[in-house]
Every structure is written in structure tokens, then in C-alpha cells.
Amino acid sequence: MIYRNITECIGNTPIVALEDELVPVGKQLLLKLDYFNPTFSVKDRTAFGIVKQALELGEIKPGGLVIESTSGNLGKSLAMLGAVYHFQVLIVVDPKISPSLLKWYKAYGAEIEMVTEVDEDGGYQKTRYRRIQELLREYPDAYWPNQYDNPANPAFHFATTAQEIIDLPIDAVVGAVSTGGHLCGIGRFMKESKPDIQVVACDVEGSAIFNHPFHTYLINGVGLSWRTENTDLSVIDQVCMASDQEAISTCRLLASDHGLMIGGSGGLAVISALSYLYHSSASTAVAIIPDTGTNYLDQLYDDEWLSSKEITLLDRAQLQKTIHTKKLFSPNRDILYSS
């Protein structure tokens, strides 16, 4: 098939069954590998949905300026779309970002601003947000996608990503939460179409999305110090929290034992899905894998970097114990399952 441009390659990503002894006996874990999008991330879907609507409404014009804050992947996606549709892109980032991602932005022609001061929570997200507001005052005709609160984000996942999942023989969908876009868009479709399918949100320890105390964490593309408008608790049935160590260890195991190189948010989704399967009566779950580990070769997959961050990898037996003892919560933090 011949496509007109790269945007037509977004979506229809493959699903792979994880055959590993960490999966409870008699159960199945499916992995939806959304790193098969053009810039190797689920954010291609998010960016395309937002940009497509903005172009249709005339909010983005050829030669115009798009300004956004991102910890990584959305910047790649917006920069790619800027090259396709001929608008300028300015990305606000922070020091946590992988240097390789900055090269992606520049290759597509995007400009970069890096904030260096931490916010009152000890992170950078609010500092990035404030810089966005300053830039919008400086460039009043610029368009701000605002992936956190823009309803076009979950709406696009409702209309597209969910369609690729709905006919699977599954009992649950598991996904990481940051903006809430992809999981809550999928979740809303599930609740309207097959309400018996459970929607399990996973988040990193240190994130405050589900009213836990905020502290800094290492993995990118997941968690926030606040809850976005796109995080719809009404479509989330259960929540699983996991640490940097647990998520990264899961990533490294999948790479070494299965040839699956995934990002930290994917590791978070996998260990959460395994915990859910272990504790529940569900037979099959699908975990959304947002991006590729190749974005983090100089971080999660670099032993020296892990050592500098005082992260010791858990072995298979330790991961198994973690899966068996992990607690799952309702969105209001009531404990649902624990050992």
C-alpha cells in the first residue's frame, strides 16, 4: 500500500502475547506495542488528533507557531507534524529529557527551550507550564495543544485506539497515566461498549495524580504533580502504583529475555498488568506500551546511569515477589486487592 504522507502510518499497531513465567498460569497478557507508530510512541496518535482538529478549526495555519511542554515523546510527534503541515514548533523541556530526543526535535526543525529551575514540588512540570504561559503572552497568535486538558486528546483515542482493542477477548485494559489521554479515551469507549472490561490505571510512585504525596521520580512520560482534566476517574476501575526500580527492572527483563525494548511507562504497565492478573479473576489483559526503549538507551538501559541514580535491578524472583505482594486501589485509594 502506498500512503500519501507519514501521518497515514499512525495507528494499527501490533499486539504481541507475552509468554513468560511471570504471567500467572492459565492467564494471558497481551502487549499493544504503540512504539510502532512513526516516531515510536503513542504520542503520535495524541498529537495527530489534536493537530488535525486544530487545522480543521483554523487554530493552526501554515507558517504558524505551535508551543508545547513535554517530557519527551509528544515533542517528537509535534515536530514531525510541523514538518508535514509546515508550521513552526517550539518545545519546552527540562533536564530529565534524554539528549537523543533533543536531536529528534532539531532534525524535524523544531526549536527547543529548556527550563532548569525546579518547581515547588521538586520537579519541573509546573516550571515548564509557567514558561508556556510566558511564551503564549510573547506570541499571542501561537497555538498551545495543551495535551493535559484538551478534550481532543482522549477523543482521538476513543475514536481510533479503542477500535483496535475492543474486539480482543480481554477482561481488562491496563495503561499508564500522565495526561490521561490515551487510557481515559480508551476507557470511555470500553465503558460505553463493553462495560464489563476493567480499566486499570498504573502510575509511578512519586506521582500525585491519584492523591499520593508527590516526589521526584526517574521514568519519563508518566505521572504528574497534579491531575489533568483529561484524567476521567469515572472510567477507571483500579489503580496500581509501581516504583522506578520495578518499572525499569521489568523493561530490562523484557529486553534481555524477549527482545522487547520498551520505555519506562511500558515497564510500569506490564508489571501493573501482571499484578492485576495475579490478584483478580481476569483471564486476559492487554497492556498499552506507549513507547520504545531506544529513547532511553542512555538512561534506563545504561548500567552506569542506573548506578548514578542508585537503582539496582530486581531479578526475576524479586519481580515475582513484587507482583504477588503489590496492592491495587480504587481511584479513591481504597485497597481492592493485596497479599
Tab-separated table of C-alpha atoms in Angstrom, residues 147-304:
chain	number	residue	atom	x	y	z
A	147	GLN	CA	-2.303	17.782	25.889
A	148	TYR	CA	-3.237	17.783	29.582
A	149	ASP	CA	-6.677	19.365	29.294
A	150	ASN	CA	-7.514	19.350	25.571
A	151	PRO	CA	-10.527	17.038	25.058
A	152	ALA	CA	-9.279	16.283	21.540
A	153	ASN	CA	-6.622	14.101	23.194
A	154	PRO	CA	-8.897	11.405	24.702
A	155	ALA	CA	-11.446	11.905	21.908
A	156	PHE	CA	-8.949	10.731	19.286
A	157	HIS	CA	-8.065	7.644	21.323
A	158	PHE	CA	-11.785	6.993	21.818
A	159	ALA	CA	-12.290	7.110	18.050
A	160	THR	CA	-9.189	5.198	16.974
A	161	THR	CA	-7.045	3.381	19.536
A	162	ALA	CA	-10.029	1.861	21.306
A	163	GLN	CA	-11.304	0.454	17.994
A	164	GLU	CA	-8.120	-1.612	17.705
A	165	ILE	CA	-8.739	-3.192	21.118
A	166	ILE	CA	-12.477	-3.608	21.504
A	167	ASP	CA	-12.753	-6.944	19.670
A	168	LEU	CA	-9.937	-8.620	21.604
A	169	PRO	CA	-11.002	-11.407	24.012
A	170	ILE	CA	-9.920	-9.419	27.081
A	171	ASP	CA	-11.119	-8.762	30.607
A	172	ALA	CA	-9.057	-5.625	31.214
A	173	VAL	CA	-7.098	-2.780	29.633
A	174	VAL	CA	-4.034	-1.559	31.544
A	175	GLY	CA	-2.293	1.716	30.785
A	176	ALA	CA	-0.037	4.330	32.329
A	177	VAL	CA	-1.452	7.730	33.233
A	178	SER	CA	0.104	11.130	32.731
A	179	THR	CA	-2.176	13.390	30.724
A	180	GLY	CA	-4.882	10.734	30.984
A	181	GLY	CA	-5.450	10.975	27.245
A	182	HIS	CA	-4.921	7.512	25.832
A	183	LEU	CA	-6.164	5.449	28.781
A	184	CYS	CA	-9.253	7.538	29.517
A	185	GLY	CA	-10.173	7.800	25.829
A	186	ILE	CA	-9.939	4.016	25.538
A	187	GLY	CA	-11.664	3.608	28.895
A	188	ARG	CA	-14.657	5.719	27.956
A	189	PHE	CA	-15.190	3.648	24.820
A	190	MET	CA	-14.945	0.430	26.831
A	191	LYS	CA	-17.488	1.646	29.374
A	192	GLU	CA	-19.920	2.565	26.605
A	193	SER	CA	-19.374	-0.592	24.542
A	194	LYS	CA	-18.302	-3.392	26.903
A	195	PRO	CA	-18.645	-2.119	30.475
A	196	ASP	CA	-17.533	-5.437	31.998
A	197	ILE	CA	-13.994	-4.808	30.738
A	198	GLN	CA	-11.976	-3.383	33.606
A	199	VAL	CA	-9.834	-0.280	33.078
A	200	VAL	CA	-6.682	-0.405	35.190
A	201	ALA	CA	-4.586	2.753	35.512
A	202	CYS	CA	-0.950	2.487	36.552
A	203	ASP	CA	1.167	5.285	37.902
A	204	VAL	CA	4.705	5.745	39.169
A	205	GLU	CA	5.460	6.174	42.848
A	206	GLY	CA	6.046	9.883	43.345
A	207	SER	CA	3.199	10.971	41.081
A	208	ALA	CA	0.284	12.833	42.693
A	209	ILE	CA	-2.382	12.005	40.083
A	210	PHE	CA	-4.214	9.672	42.472
A	211	ASN	CA	-3.718	11.841	45.558
A	212	HIS	CA	-0.432	10.312	46.672
A	213	PRO	CA	2.286	12.655	48.008
A	214	PHE	CA	4.415	13.976	45.155
A	215	HIS	CA	8.150	13.394	44.990
A	216	THR	CA	10.581	13.211	42.102
A	217	TYR	CA	10.946	10.042	40.050
A	218	LEU	CA	13.080	8.919	37.111
A	219	ILE	CA	10.965	7.433	34.344
A	220	ASN	CA	9.576	9.764	31.688
A	221	GLY	CA	6.180	10.017	30.072
A	222	VAL	CA	4.166	9.075	33.144
A	223	GLY	CA	2.920	10.711	36.321
A	224	LEU	CA	2.301	14.351	37.227
A	225	SER	CA	2.281	16.567	40.276
A	226	TRP	CA	-1.407	17.300	39.633
A	227	ARG	CA	-4.406	15.649	37.945
A	228	THR	CA	-5.333	16.821	34.461
A	229	GLU	CA	-8.835	17.481	33.183
A	230	ASN	CA	-8.338	14.579	30.755
A	231	THR	CA	-7.941	12.105	33.632
A	232	ASP	CA	-11.511	10.873	33.984
A	233	LEU	CA	-11.777	8.842	37.188
A	234	SER	CA	-15.262	7.658	36.228
A	235	VAL	CA	-13.820	5.314	33.566
A	236	ILE	CA	-11.030	3.929	35.792
A	237	ASP	CA	-11.820	0.866	37.888
A	238	GLN	CA	-8.493	0.174	39.549
A	239	VAL	CA	-5.110	1.777	40.119
A	240	CYS	CA	-1.698	0.138	40.526
A	241	MET	CA	1.384	2.047	41.682
A	242	ALA	CA	4.931	0.892	40.904
A	243	SER	CA	8.379	2.272	41.612
A	244	ASP	CA	11.114	3.371	39.219
A	245	GLN	CA	13.059	0.276	40.216
A	246	GLU	CA	10.162	-2.075	39.463
A	247	ALA	CA	9.333	-0.461	36.116
A	248	ILE	CA	12.942	-0.287	34.939
A	249	SER	CA	13.667	-3.852	36.041
A	250	THR	CA	10.660	-5.017	34.033
A	251	CYS	CA	11.939	-3.141	30.980
A	252	ARG	CA	15.360	-4.733	31.244
A	253	LEU	CA	13.907	-8.236	31.666
A	254	LEU	CA	11.680	-7.896	28.601
A	255	ALA	CA	14.630	-6.677	26.545
A	256	SER	CA	17.043	-9.431	27.612
A	257	ASP	CA	14.541	-12.313	27.657
A	258	HIS	CA	12.079	-11.403	24.898
A	259	GLY	CA	13.730	-8.880	22.606
A	260	LEU	CA	11.101	-6.302	23.561
A	261	MET	CA	12.764	-2.952	24.241
A	262	ILE	CA	10.180	-0.712	25.855
A	263	GLY	CA	10.195	2.592	27.706
A	264	GLY	CA	9.694	3.087	31.432
A	265	SER	CA	5.958	3.746	31.138
A	266	GLY	CA	5.644	0.423	29.313
A	267	GLY	CA	7.520	-1.342	32.099
A	268	LEU	CA	5.110	0.278	34.526
A	269	ALA	CA	2.122	-1.001	32.515
A	270	VAL	CA	3.500	-4.549	32.295
A	271	ILE	CA	4.259	-5.025	35.992
A	272	SER	CA	0.889	-3.492	36.872
A	273	ALA	CA	-0.917	-5.780	34.434
A	274	LEU	CA	0.881	-8.817	35.875
A	275	SER	CA	-0.144	-7.780	39.394
A	276	TYR	CA	-3.735	-7.292	38.286
A	277	LEU	CA	-3.847	-10.710	36.632
A	278	TYR	CA	-2.373	-12.346	39.720
A	279	HIS	CA	-4.837	-10.763	42.146
A	280	SER	CA	-8.020	-10.856	40.052
A	281	SER	CA	-10.193	-13.476	38.371
A	282	ALA	CA	-9.437	-11.973	34.963
A	283	SER	CA	-8.116	-14.363	32.320
A	284	THR	CA	-6.674	-11.923	29.776
A	285	ALA	CA	-5.467	-8.325	29.916
A	286	VAL	CA	-3.966	-6.019	27.319
A	287	ALA	CA	-1.288	-3.537	28.392
A	288	ILE	CA	-0.671	-0.417	26.311
A	289	ILE	CA	3.072	0.012	25.675
A	290	PRO	CA	3.468	3.741	24.960
A	291	ASP	CA	6.999	3.934	23.582
A	292	THR	CA	10.270	2.243	22.753
A	293	GLY	CA	13.280	1.736	24.963
A	294	THR	CA	15.526	3.085	22.217
A	295	ASN	CA	14.520	6.524	23.506
A	296	TYR	CA	16.278	5.652	26.758
A	297	LEU	CA	19.410	3.748	25.774
A	298	ASP	CA	21.461	6.355	27.624
A	299	GLN	CA	19.229	6.123	30.697
A	300	LEU	CA	17.171	3.034	31.609
A	301	TYR	CA	19.394	0.714	29.557
A	302	ASP	CA	22.693	2.216	30.706
A	303	ASP	CA	24.145	0.500	33.780
A	304	GLU	CA	26.324	3.477	34.660
